[in-house]
Amino acid sequence: EQKTVSKPTATENTSSGDITVGVILKTLSSEYWGYVAAGVQAASKDLGVKVDLQGPASETAYDEQNNMIETMLSGGVDAFVIAPLQSDSVASVIGDVKIPVITVDTDAQIPGKVSFVGTGNDNAAYLGGTFAAKKAGKGAKAAIIGGVEGNATSDARQAGYTKALEENGVEVVSVQYAQSNPDTAANVMENIITAQNGDIQIVCCHNDDTAAGASNAVKQLGLKDVIIVGFDGNQSGVQNIIDGNITATCAQAAYTMGYQAVETALKAIKGETVETFVDTGCEVITADNAEEYLNTLKGYLK
Amino acid sequence: MSNYLVELKGVTKRFPGVVAMRNMSLQIRPGEIHGLIGENGAGKSTLIKVLTGVHIPEEGSIYIEGNKVSFKNPNEAATAGIACVYQELNIVKLLSVTDNIFINKAINKKGSPFLDYTKMHEIAHEVMLSLGQDIAVKKECGSYGMGIQQMVEIAKAVLIDAKLIIMDEPTSSLGEKEVEQLMKTVRSLKEKGIAILFVSHKLEELFELCDRVTVMRDGEHILTKNTDELDNDSLISAMVGRTLDNQYPKIEAEPGAEALRVEHLNSAGVLRDVSFHANHGEILGFAGLVGAGRTETFRAVFGADPYDGGEIYINGEKVVIKSPKAGIRCGMAFLTEDRKGQGLVLSQSVRTNLILSNMRRCTKGLFFDEKQIDQLAEENISDLKIKTPTADEVVGQLSGGNQQKVVIGKWINTNADIYIFDEPTRGIDVGAKVEVYNIMNRLVRAGKCVIMISSELPEIIGMSDRVIVMREGRIMGELSRKTDVLNQEIIMKAAWGGEIR
Amino acid sequence: MKTKKMKEILGKVAPLLALVLLFIILSLATEKFFTLNNMMNILRQTAVNGLISAAMLVVLITAGIDLSVGANAILCACMMGMLKTSFGITNSLVLILVCIITGVFIGFLNGILLTKMHLPHPFVSTLGMKNVLCGLALFVVSTKTISDFPAAVTFLGSSNLFKVSGGFSGIPLCFIVLILIYIVYHFFLNKTALGRMIYCVGGNPEAARLSGINSDNILIFVYSLSGFMCSIAALVIVGRSAVANPSAAISPYDTDAIAACIIGGASFMGGKGTIWGTLIGALMISTIRNGLTLLNTSSSVQYIVIGLVIIAAVFIDVTRTRMEAKAKRLAAK
Amino acid sequence: MKTKKMKEILGKVAPLLALVLLFIILSLATEKFFTLNNMMNILRQTAVNGLISAAMLVVLITAGIDLSVGANAILCACMMGMLKTSFGITNSLVLILVCIITGVFIGFLNGILLTKMHLPHPFVSTLGMKNVLCGLALFVVSTKTISDFPAAVTFLGSSNLFKVSGGFSGIPLCFIVLILIYIVYHFFLNKTALGRMIYCVGGNPEAARLSGINSDNILIFVYSLSGFMCSIAALVIVGRSAVANPSAAISPYDTDAIAACIIGGASFMGGKGTIWGTLIGALMISTIRNGLTLLNTSSSVQYIVIGLVIIAAVFIDVTRTRMEAKAKRLAAK
Ligand SMILES: Nc1ncnc2c1ncn2[C@@H]1O[C@H](COP(=O)(O)OP(=O)(O)OP(=O)(O)O)[C@@H](O)[C@H]1O
Ligand SMILES: Nc1ncnc2c1ncn2[C@@H]1O[C@H](COP(=O)(O)OP(=O)(O)OP(=O)(O)O)[C@@H](O)[C@H]1O
Ligand SMILES: [Mg+2]
Ligand SMILES: [Mg+2]
């Protein structure tokens, strides 16, 4: 489970100040990745390393991420942290790198990879799905509202939810995609409710925005006691839990992920031993711990 | 107080590459019909657009009733009492006739933001009636033909309380009957004290209608005289700067073998049993009123439109022509009546337009033979006296008549056997007309077959060897220069429904 | 004469017939479709696209296009979000006012770019604007989704009239407002001088110019109106989804709206299009989406069906026009 | 006379100057920009958009538009993926052939829809087609991303010439191919009858038809050519990313391509546009994206800058044309 990075370059005794860690996230234009970025920056400050932090405009801009990787790798960084949008494609773009590579949030088989920092979307979704299924009990019916069909992140969350629900005797009656747009999610939710004659106890969503739209539709159609699970644990999502709109959300420790990714990268650069899997953990946020979690989140973005 | 309604002093207007109007002056008296004439590209339309605020001149000044004005847009000119019927139709085809007539005017219901359509339709119908057109004003304007659209334009101008109405070649797309109606209207406007500036290439109209005539040449003022002090020859020589000895330089050529024969051509709703033939070495004229089906006949023959039945023989051989491409391959050239919409690619250069119909023949191997194309273009420009700065000028920038010459050039270059000219002299000046006739003569002399569709009887009579008259999609009869007397009366009678003989 | 009138009327209701046909097919496909509550769902789901389509229609009539409509609506929503989170403003009136001002201002800018700065075709300028607005939307809320809007802001998008708890889901207020707006539009476009000038500018800009119509001002007005409709759409979006999500700005709201207008008889060449046709177009799109979800089809099928419907709708329209022209020609003699 | 020529040349290289200016600014902003390897990156990142822009350019010249280009490219890629996974075909030749056939066939269909089925403006038909293709792409690979293509398939997109391990990253093959294609395009558009006919059909299709040019066939050819370029783009996409990802079909490849063409001087009205202008447009877009990444700007700023550049590029072009016309007018004697 442990790996020592053989040191090809002479960075052994350089001070942290001259070290640059390149970080490319899935995007910088969403709140979740904002926390990861905040963690990265905090680590940069605490550990005294430079970070070069980037991310494409949206989570579907595969090409753009590949371009960023190329651009960054030719700029010369000492370690590389990546949240791959499309693992195979990232692997091919990275090619034969000489620096340690760390995947964050989403794991992938990438050349030069020394460690994965994260939980995995499927694990987090599994946790959220299990929570909902337990709460609703056996024989309940569930719908899943996804992000974008055919997208790796969506696929992982989908798998996690489905596994958890089925293991706990819940039937998944409908899977629809809402393009991660809350407004579309409301439409889809209304239609699912109609299709199932209102016989829905669980709605598992691929993100908090979708959950917000779905919850609003549920509310408008006057359905009661529907368990709505979001994903990401954003401020608005957690606020929605506090307000009673959403039941729970699957929160990955985004901030910790970012922080520990840089930490791990630094270790790898220095030739220290690193874990091949740094589990940053995930938790299900419910009404019980929402307030507390919200405060933590707000603290991150100071 | 000046005794002129409108006065232009020393006005100059430049366009990229040309001075369209140079130190121009013009005086229009209240209540007169003032003719304006000049060669193609002389600057008539430019003068008008300066008067209506469409173009802003670089130099000179304009006075209305003695007050200096400088219009920045057509609205200001309209407010000052100047209305205009432009050379190019400005109809919104998808809107109703009423809406077009009231395009810049609105009658609202009393105390309401909504239009009073009942009243507007009523007025529109009245105005159209006064122009001799009893039509459904609620219908889309685009569903009517060019003639009516032109009348709608005139109605627009009539409806504004104008002191001066400008008409830029209003008769170029009208038939005889409509022209007459228009003249009546113009005279009645004059009676109401409205001045008219009337542009036309048709000298007879000017003599019939105008009190005074101004002649322009190369953007400059040449003369202004009372009509009765002028005659045909003096007017023409003022216009073109030389005398024209013959307006219709007809040559006698020996007709050859049959070139084209059409039998029982039918097209639902448009053509009924059209049969005729045309020979090599002759000019076959097609006369008739607007909408008689002449254009439709030859669009079908050329392959531009499908038809329902009938046979076409070229040089005695039966052919099936399904596209203009096939028509050209059979040795036909078809000069369309609408040069802007159907004849030219306005955004392309003169050079490109000249080779539009035989591009494939201008290539050497895979690529264009630039030298050959250049040479061809130069030849065309000098042969046809096309007034253009260079062969690379965009065609859209040329004056109407010069555009027409480019279209003719295009077809000459295909070296066809049968030339179909649909209204070939529409909108071109007297001098240029003669040039076009000479081109036809040259073709006939070379043994080609020329078919000329025209709504201008003098040119039909002046140039044709034989004349076919059409009416409502049928052939009414045929007259031959050899055996019959060609005169206006006989042809008109046939066109109006009488049989020939 | 009578059959001619009949045919004319038939021509006008042809798109409506297509909609009815669609209803019949879907009713046969699933019994869940033709229920009162599902009809209300369709109305609810038509509102946003209906409003944005109204924004698109006027610019299409002027032979223009506005690709920034969706991004504009989302920016309007995010502006409200920003006021709430960054400045702590919760006064609904202020929020709504800022929303509308933002929308109109963006539209006005589009108009200025097109006319005063002489940019060639609004496709380009509004495409640029769409990108700028996407960026601004992310920027003003620091990429965060904003929730918890005051009830008066979400009112328009979330209220239902005559709702019966557990039974009838109620007539969505947003659709009623949509209809009211459409009625105003109808009178505006058909019965006022300004409305007619808009058709004029689109049908033949040169004629409009030569007739002394100030095309520039009309175009600026049209794009501002488009912006205004976007801001109303923003209120409905916020009401329906309860959040303002900046990353939704890149969503293809614009293509859905274009599709609705074109299905309803508008044309890229300008001068054509009616508001009722647009309504049918918008209803058609949401009905298809609704039906496909009820049938639990996959995304791939949904894409394909929507694509085919867009193509079929214009194809039918074109064919009908050609047939009519032919019939007219045959009847002429 | 001499100054006139100078001015003409200046007018032609104006977009190039804008690109040079951009290079200077970015070089000053970060020293990471003007390095050999980064220049190679820019070329690499231009290839896909460059190919799709070439597809877009021909249709823009005919006054059309093809919104289905990106979806077409992705479908081509997914077709190869399907053959590989569902039918176990790994023969590169077969895969590449199917890729090209798919692309050309889709383009051909677009052409048929436009001409033979008389659909009004290709905006609508290709928008419908885009949706259909998005669905098909998801469908053929059952929404799965396909990886592990044979080397010969990815060769075009992934090879670099003169690569020095650890040093020079190599000249991207895809860009070299792009340049070769552009040269062919240049001669095709300017020096052949067919090329000139394309401009003429764009300027006035009816006049072209009546002059014996078979406009329909030319349009079908143009859309098929567009489809062909998409299939080449598909090969580069697969090569660059090593996968065929069906959900990328909705990505806005089309707008990027339109932006490149328009920046390069093409027009929606047809009849205008050159391939070298398009190259500059495509380079400009990738340079800006590259520079903004190097400068570590946030997504919101990136959106805004790209949007502003699109607007500025056309604005500069329009203003230049107006200035030229004015100068010419004042010079007239
Ligand atoms: N918008 C324009 N841009 C450039 N040149 C123009 C423009 N309008 C007119 N010209 C040029 O100005 C000159 C005068 O044109 P104008 O249209 O006034 O002629 P005209 O006397 O009306 O001719 P015609 O009898 O053919 O209508 C021509 O050489 C023409 O090429
Ligand atoms: N002024 C018009 N009013 C109504 N219909 C018209 C008019 N002009 C043409 N049409 C339509 O076109 C048909 C044939 O017209 P066509 O253009 O072939 O006539 P033409 O003899 O060539 O007349 P023109 O002098 O206009 O060229 C008519 O039957 C009619 O339907
Ligand atoms: Mg003129
Ligand atoms: Mg005719």
PDB file of C-alpha atoms in Angstrom, chain B residues 49 54 74-75 86 89-95 98-99 102-106 108 113-115 117 120 139 143 156 267-270 272 306 308 472-473, chain C residues 4 184 187-194 196-197 199-204 206-214 270-272 326 328-333:
ATOM      1  CA  LYS B  49     -30.999  59.975 -53.078  1.00  0.00           C
ATOM      2  CA  VAL B  54     -30.383  58.796 -48.281  1.00  0.00           C
ATOM      3  CA  PRO B  74     -35.274  59.994 -45.495  1.00  0.00           C
ATOM      4  CA  ASN B  75     -37.549  60.891 -42.641  1.00  0.00           C
ATOM      5  CA  TYR B  86     -37.168  54.660 -55.911  1.00  0.00           C
ATOM      6  CA  LEU B  89     -38.826  48.531 -55.522  1.00  0.00           C
ATOM      7  CA  ASN B  90     -39.018  48.863 -51.775  1.00  0.00           C
ATOM      8  CA  ILE B  91     -41.873  46.582 -50.915  1.00  0.00           C
ATOM      9  CA  VAL B  92     -42.132  44.476 -47.800  1.00  0.00           C
ATOM     10  CA  LYS B  93     -43.413  41.402 -49.576  1.00  0.00           C
ATOM     11  CA  LEU B  94     -44.760  39.625 -46.508  1.00  0.00           C
ATOM     12  CA  LEU B  95     -46.875  42.556 -45.368  1.00  0.00           C
ATOM     13  CA  THR B  98     -52.302  48.373 -46.735  1.00  0.00           C
ATOM     14  CA  ASP B  99     -49.346  47.966 -44.427  1.00  0.00           C
ATOM     15  CA  PHE B 102     -48.987  53.039 -44.571  1.00  0.00           C
ATOM     16  CA  ILE B 103     -45.418  51.979 -43.941  1.00  0.00           C
ATOM     17  CA  ASN B 104     -44.361  55.261 -42.379  1.00  0.00           C
ATOM     18  CA  LYS B 105     -47.742  56.500 -41.404  1.00  0.00           C
ATOM     19  CA  ALA B 106     -50.252  55.149 -38.960  1.00  0.00           C
ATOM     20  CA  ASN B 108     -54.678  54.918 -34.626  1.00  0.00           C
ATOM     21  CA  PRO B 113     -52.623  52.706 -29.028  1.00  0.00           C
ATOM     22  CA  PHE B 114     -53.969  50.356 -31.659  1.00  0.00           C
ATOM     23  CA  LEU B 115     -54.128  50.870 -35.377  1.00  0.00           C
ATOM     24  CA  TYR B 117     -57.254  48.879 -39.714  1.00  0.00           C
ATOM     25  CA  MET B 120     -56.568  52.111 -43.194  1.00  0.00           C
ATOM     26  CA  LYS B 139     -53.461  40.470 -49.273  1.00  0.00           C
ATOM     27  CA  SER B 143     -48.496  37.907 -54.049  1.00  0.00           C
ATOM     28  CA  LYS B 156     -47.214  55.477 -50.737  1.00  0.00           C
ATOM     29  CA  SER B 267     -48.096  24.504 -67.722  1.00  0.00           C
ATOM     30  CA  ALA B 268     -51.029  24.455 -65.354  1.00  0.00           C
ATOM     31  CA  GLY B 269     -52.390  27.888 -64.705  1.00  0.00           C
ATOM     32  CA  VAL B 270     -49.715  29.658 -66.710  1.00  0.00           C
ATOM     33  CA  ARG B 272     -51.810  26.835 -72.610  1.00  0.00           C
ATOM     34  CA  PRO B 306     -40.857  22.514 -64.788  1.00  0.00           C
ATOM     35  CA  ASP B 308     -46.628  19.853 -67.554  1.00  0.00           C
ATOM     36  CA  GLU B 472     -53.013  34.988 -70.819  1.00  0.00           C
ATOM     37  CA  GLY B 473     -50.640  32.142 -71.508  1.00  0.00           C
TER      38      GLY B 473
ATOM     39  CA  LYS C   4     -60.558  28.508 -50.113  1.00  0.00           C
ATOM     40  CA  VAL C 184     -50.086  41.696 -25.024  1.00  0.00           C
ATOM     41  CA  PHE C 187     -51.809  43.092 -29.899  1.00  0.00           C
ATOM     42  CA  PHE C 188     -48.447  44.749 -29.880  1.00  0.00           C
ATOM     43  CA  LEU C 189     -47.184  42.930 -32.955  1.00  0.00           C
ATOM     44  CA  ASN C 190     -50.363  43.073 -34.975  1.00  0.00           C
ATOM     45  CA  LYS C 191     -52.201  46.156 -33.980  1.00  0.00           C
ATOM     46  CA  THR C 192     -49.655  48.828 -33.228  1.00  0.00           C
ATOM     47  CA  ALA C 193     -47.513  50.915 -35.526  1.00  0.00           C
ATOM     48  CA  LEU C 194     -44.347  49.881 -33.721  1.00  0.00           C
ATOM     49  CA  ARG C 196     -45.737  46.562 -37.738  1.00  0.00           C
ATOM     50  CA  MET C 197     -42.484  48.432 -38.125  1.00  0.00           C
ATOM     51  CA  TYR C 199     -42.019  43.217 -39.300  1.00  0.00           C
ATOM     52  CA  CYS C 200     -41.022  45.872 -41.792  1.00  0.00           C
ATOM     53  CA  VAL C 201     -37.465  46.135 -40.567  1.00  0.00           C
ATOM     54  CA  GLY C 202     -37.195  42.373 -40.772  1.00  0.00           C
ATOM     55  CA  GLY C 203     -38.998  41.934 -44.068  1.00  0.00           C
ATOM     56  CA  ASN C 204     -37.091  44.538 -46.040  1.00  0.00           C
ATOM     57  CA  GLU C 206     -33.788  48.787 -47.092  1.00  0.00           C
ATOM     58  CA  ALA C 207     -37.442  49.614 -47.647  1.00  0.00           C
ATOM     59  CA  ALA C 208     -37.797  50.457 -43.992  1.00  0.00           C
ATOM     60  CA  ARG C 209     -34.820  52.761 -44.146  1.00  0.00           C
ATOM     61  CA  LEU C 210     -35.957  54.498 -47.294  1.00  0.00           C
ATOM     62  CA  SER C 211     -39.409  54.914 -45.811  1.00  0.00           C
ATOM     63  CA  GLY C 212     -37.889  56.912 -43.014  1.00  0.00           C
ATOM     64  CA  ILE C 213     -38.262  54.280 -40.345  1.00  0.00           C
ATOM     65  CA  ASN C 214     -35.414  54.578 -37.891  1.00  0.00           C
ATOM     66  CA  GLY C 270     -37.109  37.734 -40.928  1.00  0.00           C
ATOM     67  CA  GLY C 271     -40.487  39.318 -41.477  1.00  0.00           C
ATOM     68  CA  LYS C 272     -42.397  36.222 -40.417  1.00  0.00           C
ATOM     69  CA  LYS C 326     -49.061  24.718 -56.387  1.00  0.00           C
ATOM     70  CA  LYS C 328     -53.146  28.116 -56.129  1.00  0.00           C
ATOM     71  CA  ARG C 329     -51.392  27.883 -59.473  1.00  0.00           C
ATOM     72  CA  LEU C 330     -53.604  25.011 -60.620  1.00  0.00           C
ATOM     73  CA  ALA C 331     -56.704  26.801 -59.454  1.00  0.00           C
ATOM     74  CA  ALA C 332     -55.745  29.985 -61.246  1.00  0.00           C
ATOM     75  CA  LYS C 333     -57.238  28.849 -64.502  1.00  0.00           C
TER      76      LYS C 333
END
